[in-house]
XYZ file of C-alpha atoms in Angstrom:
447
model
C 121.093 86.809 154.893
C 120.541 90.179 156.414
C 122.920 93.143 155.726
C 123.466 96.090 157.771
C 122.167 98.680 155.274
C 119.955 96.995 152.687
C 119.424 98.752 149.396
C 116.357 98.594 147.139
C 116.827 97.328 143.607
C 114.096 97.782 141.099
C 113.775 95.676 138.014
C 111.991 97.457 135.088
C 110.023 94.892 133.036
C 106.582 95.238 131.769
C 106.621 91.524 130.807
C 106.918 88.458 132.962
C 109.999 86.349 132.356
C 112.352 83.863 134.030
C 115.114 86.394 133.799
C 113.227 89.011 135.587
C 112.016 86.847 138.249
C 115.562 85.411 138.785
C 117.257 88.695 139.239
C 114.604 89.740 141.835
C 114.931 86.624 143.835
C 118.776 86.767 143.719
C 118.606 90.322 145.199
C 116.548 89.133 148.058
C 118.725 86.042 148.543
C 121.649 88.466 148.782
C 119.881 90.266 151.639
C 118.566 93.292 149.994
C 115.028 94.712 148.984
C 113.275 94.534 145.688
C 110.618 96.174 143.593
C 109.214 94.937 140.262
C 108.452 98.090 138.260
C 105.167 97.100 136.122
C 102.129 98.730 134.877
C 100.342 97.767 138.316
C 102.448 99.918 140.541
C 104.619 102.356 138.721
C 104.297 106.087 138.289
C 106.448 109.125 137.989
C 105.378 112.722 138.888
C 106.782 116.293 138.973
C 105.075 118.577 141.521
C 106.492 121.928 142.509
C 109.883 121.114 140.980
C 110.234 117.883 142.689
C 110.404 114.492 140.901
C 108.843 111.377 142.586
C 109.282 107.807 141.213
C 107.021 105.160 142.596
C 107.961 102.740 143.891
C 110.925 104.155 145.683
C 114.135 102.385 144.456
C 117.848 103.085 144.755
C 118.773 101.576 141.460
C 117.030 100.068 138.376
C 118.054 97.035 136.391
C 116.687 97.598 132.850
C 115.011 94.520 131.403
C 112.727 96.281 128.736
C 112.196 93.992 125.735
C 112.264 96.777 123.223
C 113.107 94.693 120.188
C 109.894 92.714 120.820
C 107.530 95.756 120.874
C 105.952 97.409 118.028
C 106.653 100.881 119.392
C 110.104 100.606 121.085
C 110.554 104.410 121.245
C 107.694 104.734 123.753
C 109.076 102.170 126.197
C 112.693 103.440 125.529
C 111.328 107.047 126.439
C 110.042 105.529 129.596
C 113.155 103.965 130.673
C 115.064 107.133 129.839
C 112.749 108.999 132.122
C 113.385 106.816 135.154
C 117.111 106.803 134.462
C 117.030 110.594 135.025
C 115.980 109.871 138.782
C 117.984 106.858 139.829
C 121.028 105.146 138.642
C 120.159 102.480 135.927
C 122.073 99.370 134.628
C 121.898 99.264 130.886
C 121.120 102.858 130.519
C 118.702 103.755 127.578
C 121.277 105.280 125.322
C 123.252 101.913 125.367
C 120.175 99.949 124.986
C 119.195 102.087 121.854
C 122.672 101.305 120.318
C 122.253 97.588 120.941
C 118.884 97.128 119.897
C 119.379 98.675 116.389
C 121.762 96.251 114.563
C 123.152 98.797 112.369
C 123.972 101.253 115.186
C 125.668 98.175 116.904
C 127.605 97.485 113.826
C 128.770 101.118 113.431
C 129.761 101.395 117.063
C 131.659 98.308 117.000
C 133.549 99.045 113.960
C 134.594 102.513 115.306
C 135.923 100.759 118.408
C 138.027 98.163 116.283
C 135.831 95.318 117.193
C 135.495 92.957 114.238
C 132.016 92.579 112.699
C 130.615 91.345 109.363
C 130.415 93.736 106.618
C 126.968 95.436 106.372
C 125.181 98.098 104.369
C 121.871 99.994 105.000
C 120.475 102.113 102.201
C 117.352 104.401 102.611
C 116.168 103.375 99.024
C 115.584 99.807 97.691
C 117.550 100.755 94.591
C 120.561 101.715 96.478
C 120.410 98.490 98.497
C 119.931 96.229 95.394
C 122.810 98.052 93.727
C 125.279 96.662 96.292
C 123.771 93.229 96.550
C 126.486 91.549 94.359
C 129.171 92.616 96.828
C 128.027 90.123 99.224
C 128.577 86.933 97.154
C 126.185 84.186 96.416
C 124.504 84.191 99.751
C 123.922 87.101 102.103
C 122.016 87.741 105.293
C 119.100 90.099 105.007
C 117.773 91.674 108.455
C 115.455 94.010 109.655
C 117.454 96.699 111.709
C 115.352 95.915 114.891
C 114.352 92.313 115.622
C 114.564 89.418 118.064
C 114.691 85.652 118.461
C 115.652 85.456 114.725
C 112.433 87.002 113.390
C 113.094 89.262 110.472
C 116.211 87.414 109.371
C 116.654 85.844 105.889
C 119.342 84.159 103.844
C 119.155 85.617 100.241
C 120.581 84.681 96.944
C 121.588 86.990 94.022
C 118.043 86.840 92.513
C 116.017 87.288 95.648
C 114.238 90.608 95.843
C 115.111 92.945 98.751
C 113.761 96.288 99.921
C 114.963 99.198 102.004
C 112.105 98.399 104.375
C 110.213 95.409 105.622
C 106.849 96.694 106.873
C 107.860 99.866 108.655
C 111.383 98.722 109.700
C 114.493 99.423 107.900
C 116.374 96.404 106.644
C 120.094 95.858 105.653
C 122.486 93.403 103.891
C 125.014 91.632 106.000
C 128.051 89.443 104.941
C 127.247 85.704 105.571
C 129.990 84.286 107.985
C 130.434 80.613 107.848
C 132.887 77.769 108.009
C 132.891 75.368 104.996
C 131.480 71.851 105.526
C 130.667 72.376 109.086
C 127.382 72.500 110.995
C 126.316 76.119 111.379
C 126.836 77.376 114.851
C 127.536 80.505 116.861
C 128.524 81.348 120.450
C 126.593 83.268 123.001
C 128.767 84.815 125.713
C 127.176 86.328 128.792
C 129.133 89.305 130.071
C 128.321 91.096 133.392
C 130.492 94.101 134.362
C 133.324 93.176 132.064
C 133.471 89.589 133.425
C 132.370 86.460 131.417
C 129.838 84.674 133.357
C 129.235 81.839 130.968
C 129.110 80.731 127.250
C 127.340 78.368 125.085
C 127.564 77.147 121.516
C 124.213 77.399 119.704
C 123.521 75.016 116.782
C 120.946 75.533 114.045
C 118.067 73.134 114.100
C 117.447 70.779 111.032
C 116.074 72.616 107.980
C 117.206 76.182 109.335
C 120.507 78.048 109.414
C 119.686 80.221 112.440
C 120.871 79.159 115.771
C 118.385 80.990 118.147
C 117.064 78.836 120.991
C 113.609 80.303 120.560
C 113.628 78.725 116.951
C 114.603 75.301 118.297
C 118.427 75.509 118.210
C 120.431 73.239 120.456
C 122.962 74.344 122.913
C 126.267 73.001 124.326
C 128.567 74.512 127.158
C 131.413 76.510 125.650
C 132.492 78.430 128.889
C 135.808 76.537 129.355
C 136.273 76.100 125.656
C 136.485 79.647 124.382
C 139.937 80.594 123.000
C 141.223 83.955 124.415
C 140.554 86.014 121.350
C 136.874 85.090 121.427
C 136.689 86.121 125.059
C 138.459 89.350 124.607
C 136.174 90.204 121.625
C 133.167 89.629 123.665
C 134.190 91.759 126.756
C 135.384 94.543 124.240
C 132.018 94.387 122.354
C 130.111 94.788 125.584
C 132.314 97.652 126.706
C 132.081 99.541 123.315
C 128.275 99.491 123.446
C 128.417 100.660 126.972
C 126.162 97.667 128.486
C 126.533 96.603 132.066
C 125.284 93.275 131.164
C 124.990 91.633 127.753
C 124.699 88.536 125.688
C 127.335 88.769 122.842
C 126.894 86.670 119.813
C 129.945 85.639 117.948
C 130.472 83.500 114.916
C 133.859 81.918 113.623
C 134.982 81.758 110.063
C 138.196 80.571 108.650
C 139.465 84.091 109.269
C 138.681 84.339 112.891
C 135.956 85.578 115.045
C 133.284 88.188 114.414
C 130.762 89.787 116.515
C 127.244 89.372 115.233
C 125.056 91.042 117.903
C 125.149 92.535 121.449
C 121.956 91.799 123.249
C 120.911 93.936 126.406
C 118.103 91.551 127.372
C 119.482 88.277 126.443
C 117.694 85.329 128.001
C 119.197 82.991 130.537
C 117.207 79.755 129.733
C 119.478 78.387 126.991
C 122.654 79.486 128.786
C 121.573 77.666 131.964
C 120.493 74.604 130.054
C 123.911 74.369 128.530
C 126.188 75.527 131.442
C 124.117 75.365 134.697
C 125.103 79.009 135.407
C 122.797 81.745 136.062
C 123.900 85.276 135.348
C 121.128 86.620 137.685
C 123.091 86.732 140.882
C 125.846 88.536 139.068
C 123.448 91.289 137.740
C 121.945 91.496 141.223
C 125.254 92.001 142.758
C 126.266 94.678 140.279
C 122.849 96.611 141.006
C 123.365 96.355 144.704
C 126.816 97.704 144.653
C 125.841 100.356 142.090
C 123.461 101.578 144.768
C 126.054 101.528 147.405
C 125.196 98.275 149.134
C 127.488 95.206 149.743
C 127.270 91.580 149.028
C 128.928 88.180 149.989
C 130.746 87.248 146.979
C 130.640 83.504 148.032
C 126.859 83.801 148.080
C 126.800 85.155 144.573
C 128.685 82.049 143.352
C 126.437 79.710 145.328
C 123.329 81.333 143.781
C 124.646 81.225 140.355
C 124.399 77.385 140.250
C 120.549 77.395 140.079
C 117.882 79.541 138.110
C 115.356 80.498 140.621
C 112.481 81.784 138.575
C 109.815 81.252 141.327
C 107.252 84.042 141.861
C 109.233 86.710 143.598
C 107.741 88.714 146.631
C 108.047 91.875 144.614
C 105.395 90.847 142.094
C 102.686 93.426 142.308
C 99.219 92.463 143.516
C 96.867 92.900 140.569
C 94.529 95.757 141.250
C 90.608 95.089 141.547
C 89.876 97.593 139.027
C 89.046 96.317 135.530
C 92.187 95.990 133.384
C 92.305 97.547 129.948
C 90.515 95.004 127.571
C 92.673 93.584 124.841
C 92.198 94.970 121.158
C 89.465 93.037 119.537
C 89.731 91.503 116.110
C 86.966 89.906 114.047
C 86.211 86.573 112.535
C 87.604 88.242 109.338
C 89.896 91.122 109.428
C 91.922 93.287 106.969
C 95.538 92.841 107.401
C 98.824 94.149 105.883
C 101.326 91.667 104.795
C 104.878 92.719 104.221
C 107.878 90.719 102.723
C 111.167 91.536 101.142
C 109.592 92.727 98.014
C 106.563 94.734 99.117
C 103.318 95.106 101.077
C 99.680 94.394 100.383
C 96.390 94.703 102.123
C 94.161 91.644 102.255
C 91.213 90.044 104.267
C 92.315 87.369 106.693
C 90.235 84.663 108.618
C 90.933 84.372 112.379
C 91.374 80.656 113.490
C 92.146 80.183 117.211
C 92.530 76.408 116.475
C 95.621 77.052 114.325
C 98.960 77.250 115.979
C 100.560 78.966 113.095
C 99.522 81.733 110.676
C 99.285 80.553 106.913
C 99.380 82.401 103.679
C 98.514 81.663 100.182
C 101.402 80.585 97.804
C 100.642 83.348 95.317
C 100.332 86.018 97.885
C 103.663 84.981 99.495
C 105.361 85.232 96.161
C 103.708 88.612 95.463
C 105.095 90.291 98.708
C 108.412 88.422 98.711
C 107.832 86.247 101.735
C 110.737 84.170 102.268
C 113.070 82.585 101.187
C 111.828 79.333 102.711
C 113.366 78.694 106.201
C 112.345 75.203 106.757
C 109.649 72.657 106.319
C 106.901 71.862 108.909
C 104.521 68.969 109.132
C 100.778 70.281 109.596
C 97.586 68.315 110.380
C 94.547 69.748 108.949
C 90.915 69.079 109.933
C 90.046 65.317 110.243
C 93.070 64.213 108.401
C 95.129 61.578 110.272
C 98.294 62.297 108.304
C 100.224 65.389 108.322
C 101.260 67.320 105.256
C 104.475 69.156 104.681
C 104.541 72.911 104.162
C 107.219 75.318 103.790
C 107.403 78.124 106.321
C 108.789 81.694 105.994
C 109.233 84.887 107.893
C 106.413 87.492 107.111
C 105.345 90.805 108.769
C 101.724 90.984 109.541
C 99.923 94.143 110.348
C 96.820 93.933 112.463
C 94.954 96.871 113.742
C 97.828 99.159 113.697
C 100.261 96.675 115.322
C 102.831 94.594 113.558
C 103.904 90.968 114.140
C 106.976 89.275 112.679
C 105.860 85.401 112.479
C 106.897 82.387 110.984
C 103.942 81.474 108.506
C 103.351 78.392 106.720
C 102.799 78.517 102.879
C 99.904 76.720 101.205
C 97.736 76.940 98.217
C 94.625 78.782 99.417
C 93.322 79.633 95.990
C 90.224 77.584 96.432
C 89.518 79.085 99.860
C 87.649 82.332 100.695
C 90.470 84.079 102.302
C 94.269 84.092 101.396
C 95.474 84.477 104.884
C 94.605 82.576 108.124
C 95.584 84.140 111.371
C 96.748 81.556 113.788
C 97.437 81.829 117.594
C 100.907 83.165 116.999
C 99.103 86.427 116.345
C 95.749 85.930 117.822
C 97.115 85.279 121.363
C 97.556 89.190 121.452
C 93.889 89.915 120.908
C 90.307 89.040 121.818
C 88.487 87.513 118.920
C 84.786 88.499 118.345
C 83.500 85.849 115.938
C 80.517 87.980 115.139
C 82.604 90.661 113.715
C 83.366 90.537 109.974
C 85.447 92.905 108.136
C 84.035 91.964 104.721
C 80.359 92.090 105.913
C 80.677 95.154 108.165
C 82.197 97.069 105.227
C 79.237 96.267 102.949
C 76.726 97.089 105.702
C 78.185 100.360 106.654
C 76.068 103.373 105.587
C 77.587 105.750 103.221
C 78.589 109.074 104.743
C 76.727 112.180 103.632
C 78.775 114.541 101.483
């Protein structure tokens, strides 16, 4: 449908996702123009006092996945630069508050929005000193994390540190209902309105409800009590987000806000509710830029999740793209858990789905506690073996990855760590390069 004065909506997203595509397609379906701000087509310049952003847009919808990147400040600064030029939905300051879980908790508490008790201490001694205040079981999290990564349930004797890798970690009160399957509710809020909601249930052998971890979902849109609805909209407003996925959990004492996510996914929500937030975000962006939309068309579009390739997807340039970082057949890595970090040699195995680490090494760094049990086939074996899996932070070539690694006895093997595709998919593997051999062959430097 054509409109008299179309505006141009840019979506800032350096990654490719269903959500980004759906928002761009919804803008076009509402009769307006789009630009996908990516590496291939985006620049900003200052010349003779004039600031120019390319491509030229009237408003930007911020879809930067900052919690997933190893250097969130870099991309947050990029978004902040763009926000100085044109209006932005989910402005950088609000995203900074939302992505840092302690910043979220303090902001919500100061706005009288109910959250679980938390404590972050800058020293491990201080953090362990207050552990007993959180009962037999507590939640231990990294302050920045996503998809349930960097989240553990800990008992009184489990070691905890002020940092996991280079990220601060904190203790949180465990909110649960007695004798009931663990669940929470994700409520999607756009411009103060609830678009849809879903219950998320933890998978077998886990307590976390994230869809990315295999949790199941159920429509909760019409089942939400008024106090949960009010809590979700107040939380999004307190953080200052234009759109957000607000996670709530219920205890015998009522509802609590767990997190407020500025780039919450749509896949699980649409699976549960057959409602897409994309047209509602598109509508808000268009109106923020001074454009107009047909409200009936917004409702019509929200019944499908159109993640087909948008016309705004930039054409890849013919110049050679930057090569991915190279890792060797063996590589020195840094493993970090709840009780410390250590540097070890690891073997790269592109045939392995999951990274695995030695049992003794896992105990040394405090990898765990055990989240679940997985069945793994090894080599020519026809039967699978059961292995526990734990969250661990793996540093490779200056980058850090929070992965769910399997634990096995590798004492009889040459390397205590095997890097799987969960890490190696980010790199190019050179099987001729070996950290152990290259270190031995390297000539000594002259003094």
